[in-house]
GROMACS .gro file of C-alpha atoms in nm:
model
  441
    1MET     CA    1  -3.862  -1.025  -1.761
    2GLN     CA    2  -3.648  -0.807  -1.989
    3TYR     CA    3  -3.553  -0.586  -1.693
    4ILE     CA    4  -3.433  -0.869  -1.468
    5PRO     CA    5  -3.067  -0.844  -1.591
    6ASN     CA    6  -3.073  -0.468  -1.526
    7VAL     CA    7  -3.210  -0.517  -1.174
    8LEU     CA    8  -2.955  -0.790  -1.098
    9PHE     CA    9  -2.677  -0.569  -1.230
   10ILE     CA   10  -2.784  -0.274  -1.011
   11ILE     CA   11  -2.802  -0.504  -0.705
   12ALA     CA   12  -2.450  -0.639  -0.776
   13LEU     CA   13  -2.320  -0.284  -0.825
   14VAL     CA   14  -2.474  -0.153  -0.502
   15VAL     CA   15  -2.356  -0.453  -0.298
   16GLY     CA   16  -2.003  -0.439  -0.443
   17ILE     CA   17  -1.954  -0.064  -0.399
   18GLY     CA   18  -2.131  -0.068  -0.061
   19TYR     CA   19  -1.905  -0.340   0.081
   20PHE     CA   20  -1.597  -0.161  -0.055
   21THR     CA   21  -1.709   0.167   0.104
   22LYS     CA   22  -1.766  -0.006   0.438
   23ASN     CA   23  -1.415  -0.151   0.438
   24ILE     CA   24  -1.249   0.172   0.327
   25ARG     CA   25  -1.418   0.348   0.618
   26LYS     CA   26  -1.256   0.088   0.847
   27VAL     CA   27  -0.916   0.168   0.696
   28ILE     CA   28  -0.969   0.541   0.754
   29ARG     CA   29  -1.087   0.474   1.111
   30ASN     CA   30  -0.781   0.259   1.182
   31ILE     CA   31  -0.542   0.519   1.041
   32ARG     CA   32  -0.704   0.783   1.261
   33LEU     CA   33  -0.615   0.576   1.568
   34GLY     CA   34  -0.267   0.720   1.529
   35LYS     CA   35  -0.147   1.039   1.695
   36ASP     CA   36  -0.202   1.368   1.519
   37ILE     CA   37   0.077   1.517   1.310
   38ASP     CA   38   0.068   1.826   1.091
   39ARG     CA   39   0.144   1.758   0.725
   40THR     CA   40  -0.042   2.055   0.573
   41ASP     CA   41   0.268   2.257   0.488
   42ASN     CA   42   0.425   2.310   0.143
   43LYS     CA   43   0.117   2.203  -0.054
   44LYS     CA   44   0.283   2.275  -0.389
   45GLU     CA   45   0.581   2.051  -0.311
   46ARG     CA   46   0.352   1.779  -0.179
   47LEU     CA   47   0.136   1.786  -0.493
   48GLY     CA   48   0.454   1.767  -0.699
   49ASN     CA   49   0.571   1.460  -0.507
   50MET     CA   50   0.235   1.292  -0.553
   51ALA     CA   51   0.235   1.363  -0.928
   52ARG     CA   52   0.596   1.255  -0.976
   53ILE     CA   53   0.617   0.954  -0.744
   54ALA     CA   54   0.263   0.807  -0.729
   55LEU     CA   55   0.134   0.900  -1.073
   56GLY     CA   56   0.463   0.928  -1.262
   57GLN     CA   57   0.620   0.618  -1.100
   58SER     CA   58   0.955   0.799  -1.088
   59LYS     CA   59   1.107   0.578  -0.817
   60MET     CA   60   0.985   0.255  -0.978
   61VAL     CA   61   1.204   0.295  -1.286
   62ARG     CA   62   1.523   0.301  -1.080
   63ARG     CA   63   1.504  -0.073  -1.140
   64PRO     CA   64   1.423  -0.054  -1.513
   65ILE     CA   65   1.283  -0.402  -1.582
   66ALA     CA   66   1.040  -0.411  -1.291
   67GLY     CA   67   0.970  -0.039  -1.328
   68ILE     CA   68   0.874  -0.050  -1.696
   69LEU     CA   69   0.662  -0.363  -1.646
   70HIS     CA   70   0.487  -0.198  -1.353
   71ILE     CA   71   0.413   0.117  -1.554
   72VAL     CA   72   0.267  -0.092  -1.839
   73VAL     CA   73   0.045  -0.292  -1.602
   74TYR     CA   74  -0.052   0.011  -1.395
   75ILE     CA   75  -0.138   0.243  -1.683
   76GLY     CA   76  -0.296  -0.034  -1.889
   77PHE     CA   77  -0.515  -0.159  -1.607
   78ILE     CA   78  -0.632   0.192  -1.514
   79ILE     CA   79  -0.707   0.301  -1.871
   80ILE     CA   80  -0.877  -0.024  -1.965
   81ASN     CA   81  -1.107   0.013  -1.668
   82LEU     CA   82  -1.232   0.341  -1.814
   83GLU     CA   83  -1.449   0.108  -2.018
   84VAL     CA   84  -1.612   0.008  -1.689
   85LEU     CA   85  -1.802   0.338  -1.712
   86GLU     CA   86  -1.960   0.221  -2.037
   87ILE     CA   87  -2.030  -0.124  -1.890
   88ILE     CA   88  -2.201   0.030  -1.588
   89ILE     CA   89  -2.423   0.252  -1.802
   90ASP     CA   90  -2.505  -0.038  -2.036
   91GLY     CA   91  -2.581  -0.261  -1.738
   92ILE     CA   92  -2.817  -0.008  -1.579
   93LEU     CA   93  -2.996   0.102  -1.897
   94GLY     CA   94  -2.986  -0.227  -2.086
   95THR     CA   95  -2.800  -0.068  -2.378
   96HIS     CA   96  -2.496  -0.203  -2.563
   97ARG     CA   97  -2.184   0.001  -2.639
   98ILE     CA   98  -2.363   0.326  -2.554
   99PHE     CA   99  -2.058   0.536  -2.640
  100SER     CA  100  -2.045   0.404  -2.996
  101PHE     CA  101  -2.191   0.738  -3.114
  102LEU     CA  102  -1.836   0.872  -3.077
  103GLY     CA  103  -1.761   0.701  -3.409
  104GLY     CA  104  -1.393   0.695  -3.505
  105PHE     CA  105  -1.281   0.808  -3.160
  106TYR     CA  106  -1.468   0.513  -3.009
  107ASP     CA  107  -1.290   0.279  -3.251
  108PHE     CA  108  -0.959   0.431  -3.139
  109LEU     CA  109  -1.048   0.386  -2.771
  110ILE     CA  110  -1.149   0.020  -2.802
  111GLY     CA  111  -0.842  -0.053  -3.015
  112SER     CA  112  -0.617   0.115  -2.757
  113PHE     CA  113  -0.784  -0.079  -2.475
  114GLU     CA  114  -0.718  -0.406  -2.655
  115ILE     CA  115  -0.350  -0.333  -2.715
  116LEU     CA  116  -0.309  -0.229  -2.354
  117ALA     CA  117  -0.494  -0.543  -2.238
  118LEU     CA  118  -0.245  -0.757  -2.430
  119LEU     CA  119   0.049  -0.565  -2.282
  120VAL     CA  120  -0.096  -0.599  -1.932
  121LEU     CA  121  -0.141  -0.973  -1.984
  122ILE     CA  122   0.222  -1.007  -2.097
  123GLY     CA  123   0.345  -0.791  -1.808
  124VAL     CA  124   0.150  -0.988  -1.549
  125ILE     CA  125   0.280  -1.320  -1.685
  126LEU     CA  126   0.637  -1.186  -1.659
  127PHE     CA  127   0.571  -1.068  -1.302
  128TRP     CA  128   0.440  -1.416  -1.218
  129ALA     CA  129   0.752  -1.573  -1.370
  130ARG     CA  130   0.979  -1.344  -1.167
  131ARG     CA  131   0.806  -1.460  -0.850
  132ASN     CA  132   0.757  -1.829  -0.921
  133VAL     CA  133   1.005  -1.938  -1.190
  134ILE     CA  134   1.307  -1.708  -1.152
  135LYS     CA  135   1.226  -1.683  -0.778
  136LEU     CA  136   1.383  -1.346  -0.706
  137LYS     CA  137   1.527  -1.356  -0.355
  138ARG     CA  138   1.330  -1.059  -0.220
  139PHE     CA  139   1.002  -1.241  -0.288
  140TRP     CA  140   1.114  -1.543  -0.085
  141ASN     CA  141   1.219  -1.383   0.243
  142PRO     CA  142   1.077  -1.539   0.561
  143GLU     CA  143   0.807  -1.272   0.602
  144MET     CA  144   0.672  -1.359   0.255
  145LYS     CA  145   0.560  -1.710   0.350
  146GLY     CA  146   0.192  -1.800   0.372
  147TRP     CA  147  -0.065  -1.533   0.289
  148PRO     CA  148   0.178  -1.266   0.154
  149LYS     CA  149   0.308  -1.513  -0.105
  150SER     CA  150  -0.044  -1.627  -0.198
  151ASP     CA  151  -0.167  -1.267  -0.213
  152GLY     CA  152   0.110  -1.170  -0.455
  153ASN     CA  153   0.009  -1.451  -0.689
  154LEU     CA  154  -0.367  -1.414  -0.647
  155ILE     CA  155  -0.364  -1.056  -0.768
  156LEU     CA  156  -0.171  -1.162  -1.077
  157TYR     CA  157  -0.425  -1.436  -1.150
  158PHE     CA  158  -0.704  -1.182  -1.104
  159GLU     CA  159  -0.550  -0.953  -1.364
  160MET     CA  160  -0.485  -1.238  -1.607
  161VAL     CA  161  -0.848  -1.348  -1.587
  162LEU     CA  162  -0.988  -0.995  -1.620
  163MET     CA  163  -0.777  -0.915  -1.927
  164THR     CA  164  -0.863  -1.251  -2.087
  165LEU     CA  165  -1.235  -1.197  -2.025
  166PHE     CA  166  -1.212  -0.850  -2.177
  167LEU     CA  167  -1.058  -0.987  -2.497
  168LEU     CA  168  -1.301  -1.284  -2.514
  169MET     CA  169  -1.594  -1.047  -2.467
  170ASN     CA  170  -1.475  -0.839  -2.761
  171ALA     CA  171  -1.397  -1.144  -2.977
  172THR     CA  172  -1.751  -1.287  -2.942
  173ASP     CA  173  -1.898  -0.937  -2.977
  174LEU     CA  174  -1.716  -0.904  -3.310
  175GLN     CA  175  -1.863  -1.236  -3.428
  176LEU     CA  176  -2.215  -1.118  -3.337
  177GLN     CA  177  -2.157  -0.787  -3.513
  178ASN     CA  178  -2.051  -0.969  -3.829
  179LEU     CA  179  -2.361  -1.191  -3.809
  180GLY     CA  180  -2.580  -0.881  -3.784
  181ALA     CA  181  -2.726  -0.995  -3.452
  182GLU     CA  182  -2.991  -0.773  -3.301
  183HIS     CA  183  -2.859  -0.527  -3.044
  184TYR     CA  184  -2.497  -0.570  -3.166
  185ILE     CA  185  -2.425  -0.263  -3.376
  186LYS     CA  186  -2.099  -0.243  -3.569
  187ALA     CA  187  -1.874  -0.041  -3.344
  188GLY     CA  188  -1.519  -0.059  -3.216
  189SER     CA  189  -1.181  -0.159  -3.351
  190PHE     CA  190  -1.042  -0.496  -3.244
  191PRO     CA  191  -0.669  -0.521  -3.327
  192VAL     CA  192  -0.617  -0.810  -3.081
  193SER     CA  193  -0.949  -0.991  -3.044
  194GLN     CA  194  -0.992  -1.013  -3.423
  195TYR     CA  195  -0.730  -1.289  -3.406
  196ILE     CA  196  -0.920  -1.463  -3.124
  197SER     CA  197  -1.258  -1.431  -3.296
  198PRO     CA  198  -1.195  -1.713  -3.552
  199LEU     CA  199  -1.196  -1.960  -3.261
  200PHE     CA  200  -1.573  -1.908  -3.251
  201ASP     CA  201  -1.638  -1.953  -3.624
  202GLY     CA  202  -1.935  -2.175  -3.700
  203MET     CA  203  -2.105  -2.124  -3.364
  204SER     CA  204  -2.472  -2.033  -3.360
  205GLU     CA  205  -2.588  -1.685  -3.275
  206SER     CA  206  -2.747  -1.806  -2.950
  207THR     CA  207  -2.423  -1.977  -2.840
  208LEU     CA  208  -2.221  -1.667  -2.920
  209PHE     CA  209  -2.470  -1.455  -2.727
  210ILE     CA  210  -2.432  -1.678  -2.420
  211LEU     CA  211  -2.052  -1.662  -2.446
  212GLU     CA  212  -2.047  -1.283  -2.495
  213ARG     CA  213  -2.290  -1.219  -2.209
  214GLY     CA  214  -2.107  -1.466  -1.988
  215ALA     CA  215  -1.773  -1.291  -2.049
  216TRP     CA  216  -1.940  -0.950  -1.998
  217TRP     CA  217  -2.094  -1.051  -1.665
  218LEU     CA  218  -1.781  -1.226  -1.539
  219HIS     CA  219  -1.570  -0.925  -1.638
  220ILE     CA  220  -1.776  -0.668  -1.445
  221LEU     CA  221  -1.835  -0.899  -1.148
  222GLY     CA  222  -1.464  -0.977  -1.147
  223ILE     CA  223  -1.385  -0.606  -1.129
  224LEU     CA  224  -1.622  -0.567  -0.831
  225VAL     CA  225  -1.461  -0.866  -0.659
  226PHE     CA  226  -1.116  -0.724  -0.736
  227LEU     CA  227  -1.221  -0.388  -0.590
  228ASN     CA  228  -1.327  -0.550  -0.264
  229TYR     CA  229  -1.026  -0.780  -0.256
  230LEU     CA  230  -0.803  -0.472  -0.226
  231TYR     CA  231  -0.900  -0.428   0.140
  232PHE     CA  232  -0.756  -0.770   0.224
  233SER     CA  233  -0.451  -0.730   0.002
  234LYS     CA  234  -0.125  -0.540  -0.018
  235HIS     CA  235  -0.269  -0.395  -0.339
  236LEU     CA  236  -0.454  -0.135  -0.136
  237HIS     CA  237  -0.151   0.073  -0.236
  238ILE     CA  238  -0.322   0.125  -0.574
  239LEU     CA  239  -0.541   0.378  -0.391
  240LEU     CA  240  -0.327   0.481  -0.093
  241ALA     CA  241  -0.004   0.556  -0.283
  242PHE     CA  242  -0.147   0.898  -0.372
  243PRO     CA  243  -0.222   1.029  -0.020
  244ASN     CA  244   0.089   0.853   0.113
  245THR     CA  245   0.323   1.037  -0.124
  246TYR     CA  246   0.138   1.363  -0.061
  247TYR     CA  247   0.179   1.338   0.316
  248GLY     CA  248   0.537   1.209   0.298
  249ASP     CA  249   0.808   1.366   0.515
  250LEU     CA  250   0.969   1.662   0.338
  251LYS     CA  251   1.261   1.696   0.579
  252PRO     CA  252   1.608   1.603   0.452
  253LYS     CA  253   1.676   1.234   0.508
  254GLY     CA  254   1.880   1.192   0.822
  255GLU     CA  255   1.721   1.488   1.001
  256LEU     CA  256   1.553   1.341   1.308
  257ASP     CA  257   1.250   1.498   1.468
  258ASN     CA  258   1.249   1.598   1.831
  259LEU     CA  259   1.018   1.393   2.048
  260GLU     CA  260   0.747   1.639   2.149
  261ALA     CA  261   0.691   1.473   2.486
  262VAL     CA  262   1.061   1.512   2.570
  263THR     CA  263   1.067   1.873   2.450
  264LYS     CA  264   0.778   1.955   2.683
  265GLU     CA  265   0.957   1.790   2.976
  266VAL     CA  266   1.277   1.984   2.906
  267MET     CA  267   1.090   2.314   2.873
  268LEU     CA  268   0.915   2.240   3.202
  269MET     CA  269   1.250   2.175   3.372
  270MET     CA  270   1.393   2.501   3.237
  271ASP     CA  271   1.097   2.709   3.351
  272PRO     CA  272   1.187   2.862   3.692
  273ASN     CA  273   0.821   2.927   3.767
  274ALA     CA  274   0.701   2.574   3.691
  275ASP     CA  275   0.592   2.328   3.956
  276PRO     CA  276   0.852   2.049   3.932
  277PHE     CA  277   0.589   1.793   4.033
  278ALA     CA  278   0.328   1.904   3.778
  279THR     CA  279   0.242   1.723   3.457
  280PRO     CA  280   0.119   1.933   3.162
  281ALA     CA  281  -0.259   1.890   3.139
  282GLU     CA  282  -0.252   1.821   2.769
  283ASP     CA  283  -0.017   1.530   2.827
  284GLN     CA  284  -0.243   1.352   3.072
  285THR     CA  285  -0.446   1.045   2.990
  286GLU     CA  286  -0.644   0.941   3.295
  287GLY     CA  287  -0.372   1.095   3.512
  288GLU     CA  288  -0.083   0.925   3.332
  289PRO     CA  289   0.190   1.128   3.157
  290GLU     CA  290   0.242   1.087   2.785
  291LYS     CA  291   0.441   0.783   2.678
  292PHE     CA  292   0.789   0.838   2.537
  293GLY     CA  293   0.826   0.660   2.203
  294ALA     CA  294   0.600   0.381   2.079
  295SER     CA  295   0.525   0.029   2.195
  296ASP     CA  296   0.198  -0.022   2.005
  297VAL     CA  297   0.031   0.111   1.691
  298THR     CA  298  -0.175   0.373   1.876
  299ASP     CA  299   0.152   0.534   1.991
  300LEU     CA  300   0.251   0.597   1.629
  301ASN     CA  301   0.123   0.893   1.428
  302TRP     CA  302  -0.142   0.858   1.158
  303VAL     CA  303   0.109   0.904   0.873
  304GLN     CA  304   0.307   0.604   0.998
  305LEU     CA  305  -0.015   0.400   1.007
  306LEU     CA  306  -0.099   0.520   0.654
  307ASN     CA  307   0.251   0.403   0.557
  308SER     CA  308   0.175   0.054   0.686
  309TYR     CA  309  -0.142   0.023   0.479
  310THR     CA  310   0.037   0.157   0.171
  311CYS     CA  311   0.323  -0.095   0.182
  312THR     CA  312   0.344  -0.281  -0.149
  313GLU     CA  313   0.556  -0.563  -0.002
  314CYS     CA  314   0.788  -0.520  -0.301
  315GLY     CA  315   1.092  -0.576  -0.077
  316ARG     CA  316   1.307  -0.302  -0.226
  317CYS     CA  317   1.363  -0.162   0.123
  318THR     CA  318   1.481  -0.497   0.259
  319SER     CA  319   1.702  -0.569  -0.042
  320GLU     CA  320   1.880  -0.233   0.015
  321CYS     CA  321   1.909  -0.271   0.394
  322PRO     CA  322   2.275  -0.323   0.498
  323ALA     CA  323   2.170  -0.494   0.821
  324ASN     CA  324   1.960  -0.745   0.630
  325GLN     CA  325   2.236  -0.798   0.375
  326THR     CA  326   2.476  -0.897   0.652
  327GLY     CA  327   2.237  -1.161   0.787
  328LYS     CA  328   2.078  -0.968   1.071
  329LYS     CA  329   1.715  -1.027   1.159
  330LEU     CA  330   1.595  -0.682   1.051
  331SER     CA  331   1.370  -0.654   0.745
  332PRO     CA  332   1.217  -0.307   0.691
  333ARG     CA  333   0.939  -0.470   0.486
  334LYS     CA  334   0.851  -0.691   0.784
  335ILE     CA  335   0.839  -0.383   1.009
  336MET     CA  336   0.567  -0.236   0.785
  337MET     CA  337   0.381  -0.565   0.746
  338ASP     CA  338   0.384  -0.624   1.123
  339THR     CA  339   0.259  -0.272   1.189
  340ARG     CA  340  -0.028  -0.322   0.943
  341ASP     CA  341  -0.116  -0.664   1.087
  342ARG     CA  342  -0.123  -0.529   1.442
  343LEU     CA  343  -0.330  -0.228   1.331
  344LYS     CA  344  -0.584  -0.459   1.166
  345GLU     CA  345  -0.593  -0.667   1.484
  346VAL     CA  346  -0.667  -0.355   1.690
  347GLY     CA  347  -0.935  -0.252   1.438
  348ASP     CA  348  -1.100  -0.596   1.455
  349ASN     CA  349  -1.095  -0.570   1.835
  350ILE     CA  350  -1.283  -0.238   1.813
  351ASP     CA  351  -1.533  -0.382   1.562
  352LYS     CA  352  -1.601  -0.674   1.794
  353ASN     CA  353  -1.629  -0.483   2.122
  354GLY     CA  354  -1.734  -0.133   2.018
  355THR     CA  355  -1.418   0.003   2.180
  356PHE     CA  356  -1.069  -0.137   2.221
  357VAL     CA  357  -1.045  -0.403   2.492
  358ASP     CA  358  -0.697  -0.480   2.620
  359ASP     CA  359  -0.579  -0.802   2.453
  360ASN     CA  360  -0.247  -0.819   2.639
  361LYS     CA  361  -0.060  -0.777   2.312
  362GLN     CA  362   0.134  -0.496   2.152
  363LEU     CA  363   0.345  -0.425   1.848
  364LEU     CA  364   0.670  -0.446   2.047
  365ASN     CA  365   0.772  -0.803   2.132
  366ASP     CA  366   0.451  -0.968   2.005
  367TYR     CA  367   0.525  -0.860   1.646
  368ILE     CA  368   0.858  -0.677   1.634
  369THR     CA  369   1.149  -0.782   1.855
  370PRO     CA  370   1.415  -0.553   2.009
  371GLU     CA  371   1.674  -0.753   1.813
  372GLU     CA  372   1.521  -0.629   1.488
  373LEU     CA  373   1.504  -0.270   1.610
  374TRP     CA  374   1.865  -0.251   1.730
  375ALA     CA  375   1.996  -0.405   1.408
  376CYS     CA  376   1.898  -0.087   1.223
  377THR     CA  377   2.188   0.147   1.135
  378SER     CA  378   1.954   0.445   1.071
  379CYS     CA  379   2.109   0.482   0.725
  380ASN     CA  380   1.779   0.565   0.548
  381ALA     CA  381   1.847   0.317   0.266
  382CYS     CA  382   1.497   0.172   0.311
  383VAL     CA  383   1.335   0.517   0.295
  384GLU     CA  384   1.529   0.607  -0.018
  385ALA     CA  385   1.442   0.276  -0.188
  386CYS     CA  386   1.066   0.281  -0.124
  387PRO     CA  387   0.872   0.360  -0.444
  388VAL     CA  388   0.579   0.514  -0.251
  389SER     CA  389   0.756   0.725   0.017
  390ILE     CA  390   0.719   0.489   0.314
  391SER     CA  391   0.950   0.534   0.615
  392PRO     CA  392   1.013   0.214   0.813
  393LEU     CA  393   1.292   0.402   0.990
  394SER     CA  394   1.052   0.641   1.164
  395ILE     CA  395   0.870   0.347   1.327
  396ILE     CA  396   1.198   0.181   1.425
  397LEU     CA  397   1.324   0.501   1.589
  398ASP     CA  398   1.002   0.558   1.783
  399MET     CA  399   1.010   0.202   1.917
  400ARG     CA  400   1.376   0.233   2.013
  401ARG     CA  401   1.293   0.555   2.196
  402TYR     CA  402   1.037   0.361   2.399
  403LEU     CA  403   1.290   0.090   2.483
  404VAL     CA  404   1.545   0.347   2.601
  405MET     CA  405   1.326   0.605   2.773
  406GLU     CA  406   1.046   0.391   2.913
  407GLN     CA  407   1.212   0.056   2.979
  408SER     CA  408   1.582   0.148   3.008
  409ALA     CA  409   1.638  -0.144   2.776
  410ALA     CA  410   1.913  -0.012   2.553
  411PRO     CA  411   2.203  -0.243   2.458
  412SER     CA  412   2.495  -0.230   2.700
  413ASP     CA  413   2.723  -0.048   2.454
  414LEU     CA  414   2.465   0.226   2.411
  415ASN     CA  415   2.409   0.251   2.785
  416ASN     CA  416   2.783   0.290   2.836
  417MET     CA  417   2.796   0.565   2.576
  418MET     CA  418   2.505   0.755   2.734
  419THR     CA  419   2.663   0.721   3.078
  420ASN     CA  420   2.991   0.859   2.943
  421ILE     CA  421   2.809   1.155   2.785
  422GLU     CA  422   2.636   1.226   3.116
  423ASN     CA  423   2.952   1.200   3.323
  424ASN     CA  424   3.226   1.312   3.084
  425GLY     CA  425   3.045   1.524   2.823
  426ALA     CA  426   3.165   1.285   2.552
  427PRO     CA  427   3.098   0.924   2.447
  428TRP     CA  428   3.446   0.810   2.556
  429PRO     CA  429   3.532   0.678   2.906
  430PHE     CA  430   3.780   0.958   2.988
  431ASN     CA  431   3.715   1.256   3.209
  432GLN     CA  432   3.759   1.601   3.064
  433MET     CA  433   4.088   1.664   3.248
  434ASP     CA  434   4.255   1.369   3.079
  435ARG     CA  435   4.113   1.426   2.732
  436LEU     CA  436   4.427   1.591   2.588
  437ASN     CA  437   4.682   1.358   2.746
  438TRP     CA  438   4.747   1.197   2.408
  439SER     CA  439   4.902   1.523   2.282
  440LYS     CA  440   5.180   1.509   2.541
  441GLU     CA  441   5.325   1.191   2.396
   0.00000   0.00000   0.00000
């Protein structure tokens, strides 16, 4: 009977980590649906970006209030969960505070965890107030209705509960230590929970034991639930921010990449020995030439799909977007959310059928409209604002390329400009012979 809690704990641990692993493999599979792109260059610079942006939160603090709060919650939550290692070992072996042999250092660790837990709790409450009391505009945009709004609050409630359970666990543990209860050795420093502990004065040892064990179990089970909730939440960025910043584009902002499919076509046209009716073999898919641009998620590259999963839905990109500020339909945040939603839909289709079965839907039109795409000024404000190196602009440009090159669906002004360039060698509607007439006046 004494081993039943240990067995139950191991089962919960295996189920929780197993389900998380299964879902993370789905994420990796979905990201790999994107086209290949080489991001193995400049490893030193990429590691520096990851350390500075993902770990060091350098872009978060550009907005000091939110940035500092985020750093407190992020660092606090990560460090506090180092105690999960001790909880796991205790749960498997049936021990209690197994690292207490560290003596004074252990007291320092537990004391630090408690202070950080209090700071995290305060930070999370302030984040909740910013969303629901102050109602910052960027959290109330149209794309944030429904699940995105609920998700933003749910994760805050999760963190509140986990930090509260951690402090309650320590407060009842302290009471049991003071009572000399069996199994509860005197260990740890409790600078915060010592002020909560008096709430349990006068309770029997058995009641305190039930409360302490209940908080302990709820805390570890809550962490496992939180871990698996990440897959369904925008908070997957907790894990993906690191690879996303590592694989970020190192080119200067504003430098556009050449479309490889177009480059191949041009090279073919310039080759005097090439068959003008041939299609490069590597570009063929069941006899069809490669698509120009992107109309669905599988036309995007894997870094763009990683971007979509990494989106934090913070809205900094949209709040900086000049098109959005002037009332246009474009929201860079929505571009990333739509891309992620469509990618998940494609992944679910594959899970259901074993392979993708045409669902008569695509990212273009069903999720993102041409109106949104053409509202973009290509200014890179969204890319600069993103705290985790996401580029909504790259997706917008690839989809606009599809509209122009595959559907000839550019706006009339743009079509006129391209016609003028073709006919006159310039975007203006004057032939080259008349171009200098203004100088004669």
